[in-house]
Coordinates of C-alpha atoms in Angstrom, one line a residue:
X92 CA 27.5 45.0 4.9
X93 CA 30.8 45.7 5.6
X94 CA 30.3 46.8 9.5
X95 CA 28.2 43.5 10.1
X96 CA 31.8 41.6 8.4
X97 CA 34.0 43.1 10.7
X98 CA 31.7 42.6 13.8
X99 CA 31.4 39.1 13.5
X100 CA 34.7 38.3 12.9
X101 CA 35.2 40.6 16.1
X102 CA 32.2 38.6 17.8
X103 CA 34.3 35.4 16.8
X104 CA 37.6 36.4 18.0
X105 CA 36.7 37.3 21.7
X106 CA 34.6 33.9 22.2
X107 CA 36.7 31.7 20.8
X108 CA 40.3 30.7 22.4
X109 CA 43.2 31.2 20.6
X110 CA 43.8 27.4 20.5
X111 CA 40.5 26.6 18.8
X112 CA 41.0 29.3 16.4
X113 CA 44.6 28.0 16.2
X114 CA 43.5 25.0 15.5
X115 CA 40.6 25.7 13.0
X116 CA 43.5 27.1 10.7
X117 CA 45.7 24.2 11.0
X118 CA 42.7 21.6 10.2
X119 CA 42.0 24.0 6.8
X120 CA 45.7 24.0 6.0
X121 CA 45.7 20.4 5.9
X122 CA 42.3 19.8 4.6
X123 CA 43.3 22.1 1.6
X124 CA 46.7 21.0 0.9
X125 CA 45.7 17.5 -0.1
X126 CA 45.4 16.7 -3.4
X127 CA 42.0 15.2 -4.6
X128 CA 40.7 14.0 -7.8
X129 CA 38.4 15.7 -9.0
X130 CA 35.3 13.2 -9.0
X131 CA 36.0 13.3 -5.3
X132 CA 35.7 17.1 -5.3
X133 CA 32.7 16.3 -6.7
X134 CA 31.3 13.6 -4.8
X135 CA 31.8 15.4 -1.6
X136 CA 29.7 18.4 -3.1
X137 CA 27.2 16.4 -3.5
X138 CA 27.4 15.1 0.0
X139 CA 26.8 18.4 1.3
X140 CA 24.2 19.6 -1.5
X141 CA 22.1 16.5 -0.1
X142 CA 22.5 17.3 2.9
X143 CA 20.7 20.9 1.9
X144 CA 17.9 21.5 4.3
X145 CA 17.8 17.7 6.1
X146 CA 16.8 16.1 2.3
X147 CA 19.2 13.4 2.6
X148 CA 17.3 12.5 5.9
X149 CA 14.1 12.5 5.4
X150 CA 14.7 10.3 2.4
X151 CA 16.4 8.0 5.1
X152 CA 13.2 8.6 7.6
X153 CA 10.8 8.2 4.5
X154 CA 12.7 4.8 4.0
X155 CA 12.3 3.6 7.4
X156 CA 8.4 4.1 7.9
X157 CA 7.7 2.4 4.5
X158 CA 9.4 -0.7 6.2
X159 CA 7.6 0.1 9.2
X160 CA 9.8 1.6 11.4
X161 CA 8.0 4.8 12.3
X162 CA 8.7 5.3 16.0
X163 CA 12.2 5.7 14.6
X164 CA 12.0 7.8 11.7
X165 CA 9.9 10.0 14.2
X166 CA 12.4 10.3 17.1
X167 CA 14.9 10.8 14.6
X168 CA 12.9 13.7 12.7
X169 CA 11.9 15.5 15.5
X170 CA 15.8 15.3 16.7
X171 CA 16.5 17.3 13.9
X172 CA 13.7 20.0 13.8
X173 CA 14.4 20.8 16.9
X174 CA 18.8 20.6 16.5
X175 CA 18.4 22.7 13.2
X176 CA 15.9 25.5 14.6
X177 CA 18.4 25.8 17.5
X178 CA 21.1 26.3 15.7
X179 CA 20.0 28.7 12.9
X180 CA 17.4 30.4 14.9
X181 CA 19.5 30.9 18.1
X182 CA 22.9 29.5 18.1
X183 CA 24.3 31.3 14.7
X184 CA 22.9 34.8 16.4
X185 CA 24.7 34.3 19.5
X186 CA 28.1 32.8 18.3
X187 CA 27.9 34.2 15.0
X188 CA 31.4 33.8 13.2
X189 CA 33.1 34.7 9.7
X190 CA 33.5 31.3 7.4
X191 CA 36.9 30.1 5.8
X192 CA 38.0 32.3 2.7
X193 CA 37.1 31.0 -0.3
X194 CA 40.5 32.1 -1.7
X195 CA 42.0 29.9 0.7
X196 CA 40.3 26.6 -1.1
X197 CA 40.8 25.3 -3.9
X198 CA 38.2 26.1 -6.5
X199 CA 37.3 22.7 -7.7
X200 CA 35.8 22.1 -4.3
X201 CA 33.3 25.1 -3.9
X202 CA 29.6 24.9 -3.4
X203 CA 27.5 26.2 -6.2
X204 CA 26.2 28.5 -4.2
X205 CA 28.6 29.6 -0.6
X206 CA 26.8 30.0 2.5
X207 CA 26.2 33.4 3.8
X208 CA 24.9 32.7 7.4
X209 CA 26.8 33.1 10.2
X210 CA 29.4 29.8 10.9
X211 CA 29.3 28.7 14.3
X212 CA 27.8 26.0 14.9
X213 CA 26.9 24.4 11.4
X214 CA 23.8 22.9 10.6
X215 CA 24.1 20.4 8.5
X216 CA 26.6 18.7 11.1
X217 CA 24.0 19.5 14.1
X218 CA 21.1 17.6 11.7
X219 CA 23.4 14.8 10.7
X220 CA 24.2 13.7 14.5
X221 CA 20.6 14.8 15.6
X222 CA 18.6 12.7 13.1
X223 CA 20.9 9.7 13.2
X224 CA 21.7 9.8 17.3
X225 CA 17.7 9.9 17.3
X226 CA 17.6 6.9 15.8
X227 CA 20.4 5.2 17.6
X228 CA 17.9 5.8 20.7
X229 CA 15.6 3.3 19.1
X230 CA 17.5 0.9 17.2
X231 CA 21.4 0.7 18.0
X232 CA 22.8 -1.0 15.6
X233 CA 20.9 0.5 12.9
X234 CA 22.4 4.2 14.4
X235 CA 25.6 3.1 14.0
X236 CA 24.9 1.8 10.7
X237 CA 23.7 5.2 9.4
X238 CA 27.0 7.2 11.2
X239 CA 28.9 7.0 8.7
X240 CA 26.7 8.7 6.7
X241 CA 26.6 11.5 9.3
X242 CA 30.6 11.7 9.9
X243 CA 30.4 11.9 6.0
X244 CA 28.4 15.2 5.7
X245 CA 30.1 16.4 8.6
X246 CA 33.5 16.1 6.7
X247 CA 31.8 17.5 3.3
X248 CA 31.8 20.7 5.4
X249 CA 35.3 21.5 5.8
X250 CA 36.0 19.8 2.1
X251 CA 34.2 22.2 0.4
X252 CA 35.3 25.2 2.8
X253 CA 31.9 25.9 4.2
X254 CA 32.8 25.5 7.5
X255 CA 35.7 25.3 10.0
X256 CA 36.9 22.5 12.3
X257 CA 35.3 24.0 15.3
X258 CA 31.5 25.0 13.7
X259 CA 31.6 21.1 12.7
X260 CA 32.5 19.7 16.0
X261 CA 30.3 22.3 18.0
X262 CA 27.7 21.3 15.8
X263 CA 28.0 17.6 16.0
X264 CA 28.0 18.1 19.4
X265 CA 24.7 20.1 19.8
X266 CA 22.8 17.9 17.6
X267 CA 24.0 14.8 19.7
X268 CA 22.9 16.7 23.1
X269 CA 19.4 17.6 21.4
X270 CA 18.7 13.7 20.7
X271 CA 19.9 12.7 24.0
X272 CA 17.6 15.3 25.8
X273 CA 14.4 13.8 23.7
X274 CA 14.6 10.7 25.7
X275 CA 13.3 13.0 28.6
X276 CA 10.2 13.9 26.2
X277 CA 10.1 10.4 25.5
X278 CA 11.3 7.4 26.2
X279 CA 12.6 4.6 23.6
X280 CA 10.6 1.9 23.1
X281 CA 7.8 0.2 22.7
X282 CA 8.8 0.2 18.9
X283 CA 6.1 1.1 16.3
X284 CA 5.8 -2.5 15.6
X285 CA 5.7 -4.2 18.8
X286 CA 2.8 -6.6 19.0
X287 CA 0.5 -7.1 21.6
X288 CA -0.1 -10.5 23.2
X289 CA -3.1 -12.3 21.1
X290 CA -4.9 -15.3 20.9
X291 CA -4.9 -18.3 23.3
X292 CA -2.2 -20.6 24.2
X293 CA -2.3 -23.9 22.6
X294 CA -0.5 -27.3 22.7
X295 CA 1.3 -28.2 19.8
X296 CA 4.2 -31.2 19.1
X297 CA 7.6 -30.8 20.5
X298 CA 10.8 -31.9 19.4
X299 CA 13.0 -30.9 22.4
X300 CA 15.8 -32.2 19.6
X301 CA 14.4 -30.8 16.2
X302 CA 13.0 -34.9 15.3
X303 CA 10.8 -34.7 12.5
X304 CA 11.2 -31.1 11.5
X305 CA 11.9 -29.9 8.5
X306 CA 13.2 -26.1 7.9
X307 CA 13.9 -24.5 5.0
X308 CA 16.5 -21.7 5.1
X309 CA 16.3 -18.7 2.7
X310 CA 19.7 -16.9 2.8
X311 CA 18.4 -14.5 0.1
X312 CA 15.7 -13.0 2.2
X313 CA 18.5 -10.4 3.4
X314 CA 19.8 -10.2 7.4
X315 CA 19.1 -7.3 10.1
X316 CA 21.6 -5.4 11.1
X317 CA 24.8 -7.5 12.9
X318 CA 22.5 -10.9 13.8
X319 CA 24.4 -14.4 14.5
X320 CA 24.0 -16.7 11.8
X321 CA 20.7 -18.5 12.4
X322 CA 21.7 -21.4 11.6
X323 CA 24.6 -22.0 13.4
X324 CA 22.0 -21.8 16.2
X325 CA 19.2 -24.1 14.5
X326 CA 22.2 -27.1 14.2
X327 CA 23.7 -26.7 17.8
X328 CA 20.2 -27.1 18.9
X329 CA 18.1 -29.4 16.7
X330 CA 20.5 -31.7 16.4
X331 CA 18.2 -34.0 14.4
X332 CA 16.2 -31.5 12.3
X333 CA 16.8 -31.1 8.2
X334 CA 17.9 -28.3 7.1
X335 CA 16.8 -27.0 3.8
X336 CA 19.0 -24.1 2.6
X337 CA 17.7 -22.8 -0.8
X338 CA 19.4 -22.5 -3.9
X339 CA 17.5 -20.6 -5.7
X340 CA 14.2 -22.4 -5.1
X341 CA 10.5 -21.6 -4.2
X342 CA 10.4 -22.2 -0.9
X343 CA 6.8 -23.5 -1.1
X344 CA 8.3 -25.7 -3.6
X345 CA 10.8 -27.7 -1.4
X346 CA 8.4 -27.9 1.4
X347 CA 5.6 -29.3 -0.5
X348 CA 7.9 -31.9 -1.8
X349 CA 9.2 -32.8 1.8
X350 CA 5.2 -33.3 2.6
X351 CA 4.9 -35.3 -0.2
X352 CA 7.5 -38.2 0.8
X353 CA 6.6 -41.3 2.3
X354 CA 7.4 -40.7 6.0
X355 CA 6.5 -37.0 5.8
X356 CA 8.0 -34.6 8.4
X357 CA 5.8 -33.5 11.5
X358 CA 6.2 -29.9 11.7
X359 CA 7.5 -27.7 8.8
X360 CA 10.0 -24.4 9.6
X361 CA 11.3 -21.3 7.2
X362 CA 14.0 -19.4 8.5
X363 CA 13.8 -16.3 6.1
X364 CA 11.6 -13.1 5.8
X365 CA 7.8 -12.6 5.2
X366 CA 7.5 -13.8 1.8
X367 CA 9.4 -17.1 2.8
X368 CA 7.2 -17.3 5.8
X369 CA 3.7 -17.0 3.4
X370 CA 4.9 -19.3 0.9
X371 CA 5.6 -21.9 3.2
X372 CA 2.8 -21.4 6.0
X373 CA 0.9 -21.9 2.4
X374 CA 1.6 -25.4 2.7
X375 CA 2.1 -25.7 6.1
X376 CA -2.0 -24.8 6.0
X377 CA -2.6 -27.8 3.1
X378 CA -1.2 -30.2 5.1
X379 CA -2.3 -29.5 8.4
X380 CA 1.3 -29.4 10.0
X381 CA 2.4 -26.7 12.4
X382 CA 4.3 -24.1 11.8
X383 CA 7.6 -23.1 12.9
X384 CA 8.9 -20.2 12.0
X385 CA 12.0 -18.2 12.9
X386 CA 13.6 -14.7 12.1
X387 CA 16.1 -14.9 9.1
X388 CA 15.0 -12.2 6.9
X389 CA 14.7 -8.3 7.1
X390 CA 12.2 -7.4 8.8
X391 CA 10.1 -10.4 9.9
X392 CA 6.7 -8.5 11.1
X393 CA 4.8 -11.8 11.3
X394 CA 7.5 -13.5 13.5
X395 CA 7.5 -10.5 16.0
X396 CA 3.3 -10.7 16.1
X397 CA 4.0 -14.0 16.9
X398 CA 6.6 -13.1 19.4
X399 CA 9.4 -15.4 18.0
X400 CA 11.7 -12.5 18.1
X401 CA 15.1 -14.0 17.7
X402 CA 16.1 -17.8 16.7
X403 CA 16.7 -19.0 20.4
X404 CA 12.8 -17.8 21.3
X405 CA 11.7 -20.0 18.5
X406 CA 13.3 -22.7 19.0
X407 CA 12.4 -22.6 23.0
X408 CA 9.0 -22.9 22.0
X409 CA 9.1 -25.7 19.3
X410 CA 11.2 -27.7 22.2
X411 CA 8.1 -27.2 24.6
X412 CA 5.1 -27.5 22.4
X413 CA 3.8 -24.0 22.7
X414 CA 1.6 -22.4 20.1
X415 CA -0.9 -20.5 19.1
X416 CA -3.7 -20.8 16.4
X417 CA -3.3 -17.6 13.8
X418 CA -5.9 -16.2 11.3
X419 CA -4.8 -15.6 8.0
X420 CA -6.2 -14.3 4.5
X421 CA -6.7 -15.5 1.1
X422 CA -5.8 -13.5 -1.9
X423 CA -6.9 -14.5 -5.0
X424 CA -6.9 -12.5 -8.7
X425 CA -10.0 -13.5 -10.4
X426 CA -10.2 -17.6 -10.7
X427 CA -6.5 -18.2 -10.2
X428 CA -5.5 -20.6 -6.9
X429 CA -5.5 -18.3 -3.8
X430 CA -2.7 -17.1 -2.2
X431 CA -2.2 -17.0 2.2
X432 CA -1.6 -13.8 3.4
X433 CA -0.4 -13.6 6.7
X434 CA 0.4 -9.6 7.2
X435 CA -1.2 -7.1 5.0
X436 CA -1.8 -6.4 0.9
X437 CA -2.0 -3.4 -1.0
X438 CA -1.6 -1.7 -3.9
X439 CA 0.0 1.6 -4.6
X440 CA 3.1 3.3 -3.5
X441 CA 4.0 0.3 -1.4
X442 CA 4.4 -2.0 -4.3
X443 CA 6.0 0.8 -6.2
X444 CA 8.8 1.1 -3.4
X445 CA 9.3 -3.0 -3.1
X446 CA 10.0 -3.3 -7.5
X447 CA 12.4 -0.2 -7.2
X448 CA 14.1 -1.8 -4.6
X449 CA 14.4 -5.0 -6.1
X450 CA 15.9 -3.4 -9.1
X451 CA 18.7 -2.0 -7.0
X452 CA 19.3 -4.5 -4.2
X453 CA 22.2 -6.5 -6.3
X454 CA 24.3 -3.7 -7.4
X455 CA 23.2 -1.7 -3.7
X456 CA 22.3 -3.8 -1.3
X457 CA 18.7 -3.4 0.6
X458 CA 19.5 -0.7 3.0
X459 CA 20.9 1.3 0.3
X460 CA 18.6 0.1 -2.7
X461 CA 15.4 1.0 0.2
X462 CA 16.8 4.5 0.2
X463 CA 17.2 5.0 -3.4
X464 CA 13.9 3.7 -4.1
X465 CA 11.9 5.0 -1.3
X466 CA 13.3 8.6 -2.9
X467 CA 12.3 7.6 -6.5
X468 CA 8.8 6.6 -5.3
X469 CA 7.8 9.7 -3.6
X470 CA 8.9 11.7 -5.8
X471 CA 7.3 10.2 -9.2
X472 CA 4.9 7.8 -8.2
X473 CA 0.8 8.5 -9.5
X474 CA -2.0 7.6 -7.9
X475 CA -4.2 4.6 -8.7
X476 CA -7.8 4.2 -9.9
X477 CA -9.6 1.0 -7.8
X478 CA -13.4 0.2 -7.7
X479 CA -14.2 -1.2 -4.0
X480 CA -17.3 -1.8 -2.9
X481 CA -19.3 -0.3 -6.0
X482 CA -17.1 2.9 -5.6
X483 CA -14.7 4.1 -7.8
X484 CA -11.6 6.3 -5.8
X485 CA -8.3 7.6 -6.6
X486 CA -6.0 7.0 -4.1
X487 CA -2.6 6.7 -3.2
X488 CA -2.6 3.3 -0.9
X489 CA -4.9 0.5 -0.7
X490 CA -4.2 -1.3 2.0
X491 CA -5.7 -4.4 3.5
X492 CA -4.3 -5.7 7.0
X493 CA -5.0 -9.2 8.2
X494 CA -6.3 -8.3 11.7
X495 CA -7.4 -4.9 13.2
X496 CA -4.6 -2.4 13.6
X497 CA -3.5 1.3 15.2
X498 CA -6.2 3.4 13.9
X499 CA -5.2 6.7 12.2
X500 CA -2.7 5.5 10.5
X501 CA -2.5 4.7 6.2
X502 CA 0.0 1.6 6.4
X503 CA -0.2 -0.8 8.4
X504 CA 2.9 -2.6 7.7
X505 CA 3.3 -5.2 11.1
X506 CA -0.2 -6.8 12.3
X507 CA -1.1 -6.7 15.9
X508 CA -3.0 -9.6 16.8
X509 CA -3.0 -13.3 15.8
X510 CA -6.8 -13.2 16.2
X511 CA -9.5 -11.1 15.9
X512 CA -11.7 -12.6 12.2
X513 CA -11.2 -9.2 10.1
X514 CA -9.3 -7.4 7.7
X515 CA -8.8 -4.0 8.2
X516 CA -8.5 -1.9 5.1
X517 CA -7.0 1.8 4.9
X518 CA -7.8 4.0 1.7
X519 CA -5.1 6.9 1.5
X520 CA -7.6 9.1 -1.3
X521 CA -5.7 10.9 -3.9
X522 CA -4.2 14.7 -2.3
X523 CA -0.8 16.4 -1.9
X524 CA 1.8 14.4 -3.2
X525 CA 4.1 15.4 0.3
X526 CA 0.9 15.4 2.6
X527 CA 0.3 11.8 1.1
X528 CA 4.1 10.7 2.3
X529 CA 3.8 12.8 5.4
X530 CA 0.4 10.3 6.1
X531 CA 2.7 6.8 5.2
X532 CA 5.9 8.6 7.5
X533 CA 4.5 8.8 10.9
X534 CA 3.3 6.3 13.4
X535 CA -0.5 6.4 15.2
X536 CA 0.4 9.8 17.9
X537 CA 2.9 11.8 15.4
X538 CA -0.3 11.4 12.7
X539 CA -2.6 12.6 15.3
X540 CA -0.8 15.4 16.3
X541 CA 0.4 16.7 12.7
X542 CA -3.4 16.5 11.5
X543 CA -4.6 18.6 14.2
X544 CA -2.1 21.1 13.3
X545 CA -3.4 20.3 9.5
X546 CA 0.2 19.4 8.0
X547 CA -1.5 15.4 7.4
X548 CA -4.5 15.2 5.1
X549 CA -7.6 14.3 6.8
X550 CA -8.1 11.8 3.5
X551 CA -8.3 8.5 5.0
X552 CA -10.3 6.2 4.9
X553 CA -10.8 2.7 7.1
X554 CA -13.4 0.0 8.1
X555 CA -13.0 -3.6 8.4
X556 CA -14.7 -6.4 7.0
X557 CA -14.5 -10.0 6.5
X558 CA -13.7 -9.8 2.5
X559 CA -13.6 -7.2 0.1
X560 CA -13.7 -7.3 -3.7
X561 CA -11.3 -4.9 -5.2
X562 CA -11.0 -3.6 -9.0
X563 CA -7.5 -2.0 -9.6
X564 CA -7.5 0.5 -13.0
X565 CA -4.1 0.4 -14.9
X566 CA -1.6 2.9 -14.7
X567 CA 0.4 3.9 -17.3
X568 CA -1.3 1.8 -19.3
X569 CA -0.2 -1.8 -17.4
X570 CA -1.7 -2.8 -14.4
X571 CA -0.2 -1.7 -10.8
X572 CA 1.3 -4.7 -9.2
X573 CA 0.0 -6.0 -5.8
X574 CA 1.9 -6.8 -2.7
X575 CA 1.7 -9.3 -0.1
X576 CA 4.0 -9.8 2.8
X577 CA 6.7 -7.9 0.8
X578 CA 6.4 -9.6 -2.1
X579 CA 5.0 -8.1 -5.6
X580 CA 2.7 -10.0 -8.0
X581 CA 3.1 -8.6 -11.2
X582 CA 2.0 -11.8 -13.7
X583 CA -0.9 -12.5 -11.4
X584 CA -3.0 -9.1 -12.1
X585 CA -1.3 -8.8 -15.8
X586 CA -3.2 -12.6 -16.4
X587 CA -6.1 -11.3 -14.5
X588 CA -6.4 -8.1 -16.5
X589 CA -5.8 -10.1 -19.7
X590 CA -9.1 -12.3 -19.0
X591 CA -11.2 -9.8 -18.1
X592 CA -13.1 -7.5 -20.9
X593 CA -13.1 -4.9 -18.3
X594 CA -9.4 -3.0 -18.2
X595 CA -7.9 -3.5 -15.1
X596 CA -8.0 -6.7 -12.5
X597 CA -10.1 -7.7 -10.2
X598 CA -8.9 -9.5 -6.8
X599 CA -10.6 -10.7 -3.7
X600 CA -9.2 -11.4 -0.1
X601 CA -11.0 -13.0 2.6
X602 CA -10.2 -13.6 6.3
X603 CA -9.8 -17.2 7.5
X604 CA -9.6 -17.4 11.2
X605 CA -8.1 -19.8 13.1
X606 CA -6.5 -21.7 9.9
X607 CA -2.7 -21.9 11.0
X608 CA -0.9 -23.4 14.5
X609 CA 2.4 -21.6 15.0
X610 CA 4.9 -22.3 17.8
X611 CA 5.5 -19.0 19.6
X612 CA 6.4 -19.0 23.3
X613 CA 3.5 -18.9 26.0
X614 CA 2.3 -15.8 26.4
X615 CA 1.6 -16.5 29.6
X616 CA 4.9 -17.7 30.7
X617 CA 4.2 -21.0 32.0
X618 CA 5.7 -23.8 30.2
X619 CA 3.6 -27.1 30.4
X620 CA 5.0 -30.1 31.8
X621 CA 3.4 -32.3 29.2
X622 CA 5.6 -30.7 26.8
X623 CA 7.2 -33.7 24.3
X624 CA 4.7 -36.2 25.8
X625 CA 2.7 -38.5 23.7
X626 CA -0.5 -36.8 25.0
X627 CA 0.6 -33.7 24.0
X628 CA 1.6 -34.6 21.0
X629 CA -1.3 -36.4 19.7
X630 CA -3.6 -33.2 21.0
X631 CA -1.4 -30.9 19.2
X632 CA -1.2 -33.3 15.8
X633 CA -5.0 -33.9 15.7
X634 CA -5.5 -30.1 16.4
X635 CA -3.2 -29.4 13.2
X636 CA -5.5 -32.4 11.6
X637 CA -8.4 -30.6 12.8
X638 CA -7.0 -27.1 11.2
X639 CA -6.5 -29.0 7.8
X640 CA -9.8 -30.2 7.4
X641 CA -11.0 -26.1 7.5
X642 CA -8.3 -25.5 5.1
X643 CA -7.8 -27.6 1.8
X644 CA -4.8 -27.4 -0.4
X645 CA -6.4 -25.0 -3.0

């Protein structure tokens, strides 16, 4: 033991140059001089001891493909499997390298248990920049969102003595390299949730100047990462539109009141996230009015389907009378009033993860509640008991998808057409707890691969239908909740279970195509002269009339 002390340190000496070694000792002497209180001590201990074997990031990467972003999560995962077998595997044998002296730190700060490996470079700084450079590579501004985090555990390093100056940098900088290269293995984009082109191009009313719209604005749904106030946009160019911005209201609320007025408004808009967007395509449907509907919350999946991907592409085609027609589904527990789905419904850990969140999202924020809660989730939740088609199955996700989807893959969080007439339902049976989260982490290829290799249960199940009657068991002894587009019924199935003599609730979802016109821009990418015309108008009106008469208010 001795011999392999003195060789490494010998090993360290003639790679390094004096001045980084010069160096590493004056960055310790400062780091160590400064006084810290202890809860800092602490705090940074934890840092690190989160850090321990890449936990801290696949709780991040878990976070992102419950909310659908898989493509990232992957890039950003396989970033830092490859960055952390490099280092430990190869780099730490070549370089080797004696760590600081514990002596020379003082002992509040020490890790429960010091490292013994070799120094140079250090992992966790090499996983840190690999995992979140990875997913810089796919979304920007949601990379340098999470670098903090990484500069954080970085720092943690030479706080708690672990590592010096020079192991951090070297391995910030191989981790960074690694992610980079993977662009040559693949490149970024499309995203995981990137929507083909669907349906057919119809007219529908324009207001090149936002007359007789009305929009309802939902502040609350949250806001993506660094995007210009929407409706600083929707003023400077609707000059004549009402804007609704909601106070704590029901969205579906305000907008079935605005129908309800004398002179009623033409076409109806929500600027929030999905469950703003369902509530009010609701009664958008009831009144046979088209739908406008532009980005404000989140994650708006049914507003990139739709391919109104930022304010200024909704608004484009709302000034030039382009739509589409959409299907949507019906959800309804036992004989209560149906509810419009317009992405997916399940029950399970999805619905788990959303009510954690929600819990934390005042005293967190989303980003931070979603990784909280995403952690929590996998690592307690229980499967649940649901009768579907006469069978009875234990399973960890139920979901139901309004429109086919990527096969081989257990939640479909973003649909991919408009069209198509059928749900697509995916059964994630009962298994592995970490196989289970594994299945819900990875997109449509990573899934392939990882189950050939057997690392992804084979346990799902999927067909597609156009309705489906599903009994949900209670857990704990209170009904599961159900989600759609985001949001979490929890009174609905309690009410339904409470009326049934059976224990549990039963609900039904059926597709309904064609029911909804919503203004996207032309897929085809010609823009029709008769846009604002009175022709135009009256075919896109009586088409919205003609919609209605399909679908009733329930």
């Amino acid at each position: 033991m001795k011999f392999r002390s003195v060789r490494v340190a010998v090993q360290r000496t003639r790679i390094l140059p004096a001045w980084v070694r010069r160096a590493d000792a004056a960055a310790a002497r400062a780091v160590n001089a400064r006084r810290t209180h202890p809860l800092a001590d602490r705090f940074w201990s934890r840092v690190s001891g989160f850090a321990d074997r890449g936990v801290l990031w696949w709780t991040i990467a878990g976070a992102l493909a419950v909310i659908g972003r898989r493509r990232t999560a992957a890039r950003g995962l396989g970033s830092l499997l490859v960055a952390s077998a490099l280092t430990n595997v190869i780099a730490k044998q070549v370089f080797g390298g004696d760590r600081p002296l514990l002596a020379d730190v003082p002992i509040g700060r020490h890790l429960p248990k010091p490292p013994i490996t070799p120094s140079f470079p250090s992992g966790h700084s090499a996983s840190a920049a690999a995992f979140v450079t990875g997913i810089a590579i796919e979304q920007p501004r949601l990379g340098a969102a999470l670098a903090p985090a990484a500069l954080g555990v970085a720092y943690s390093r030479l706080h708690t003595g672990a590592h010096w100056l020079s192991d951090v940098v070297g391995g910030l900088a191989l981790g960074a390299g690694v992610a980079g290269l993977s662009i040559l293995v693949a490149r970024p984009g499309p995203r995981d949730d990137a929507p083909r082109p669907s349906g057919a191009d119809r007219r529908l009313p324009a207001s090149p100047d936002g007359s007789g719209v009305f929009i309802v604005v939902n502040r609350a749904s949250g806001t993506s990462v660094m995007r210009t106030d929407p409706v600083q946009v929707l003023e400077r160019r609707l000059p004549q539109a009402e804007l609704h911005v909601l106070d704590d209201e029901d969205p579906g609320a305000v907008v079935r009141e605005a129908l309800a007025r004398d002179v009623p408004p033409r076409i109806v808009g929500v600027c929030g996230g999905d469950g703003s967007v369902s509530a009010v395509a609701h009664e958008a449907r009831a009144a046979g009015v088209p739908l406008l509907v532009v980005p404000g919350g989140t994650f708006n999946h049914f507003a990139r389907t739709a391919g109104a991907t930022s304010v200024d592409l909704s608004v484009d085609a709302l000034q030039r009378g382009e739509g589409v027609r959409a299907d949507v589904a019906e959800l309804r527990f036992a004989d209560a009033p149906p509810i419009t789905v317009l992405n997916t419904a399940s029950v399970g850990l999805y619905p788990d993860f959303v009510t954690e969140r929600e819990r934390r999202e005042e005293r967190w924020g989303k980003w931070l509640a979603a990784v909280i809660a995403a952690a929590r989730v996998l690592r307690r939740s229980t499967p649940v008991t649901v009768v579907i088609g006469g069978r009875r199955a234990r399973v960890w996700t139920l979901y139901v998808g309004v429109g086919p989807n990527d096969p081989g893959i257990a939640a479909p969080m973003q649909r991919r057409r408009l069209d198509g007439g059928l749900l697509d339902v995916r059964l994630l049976h009962a298994g592995s707890r970490v196989r289970a989260a594994g299945a819900l982490a990875f997109g449509r290829r990573t899934s392939a691969v990882l189950r050939r290799i057997r690392l992804l249960p084979e346990r799902l199940e999927s067909f597609t239908s156009e309705s489906i009657e599903v009994l949900v068991r209670p857990r704990h002894g209170q009904p599961p909740g159900f989600a759609h587009d985001g949001e979490v019924s929890l009174e609905a199935p309690s009410e339904a279970s409470a009326r049934t003599a059976s224990p549990g609730y039963r609900t039904t979802l059926r597709i309904v195509p064609a029911a909804l016109d919503v203004y996207r821009p032309a897929s085809t990418g010609r823009a029709s002269t008769a846009a604002g015309t009175g022709a135009g108008t009256a075919a896109g009106t009586g088409a919205a009339r003609a919609g209605a008469a399909r679908s009733p208010r329930p």
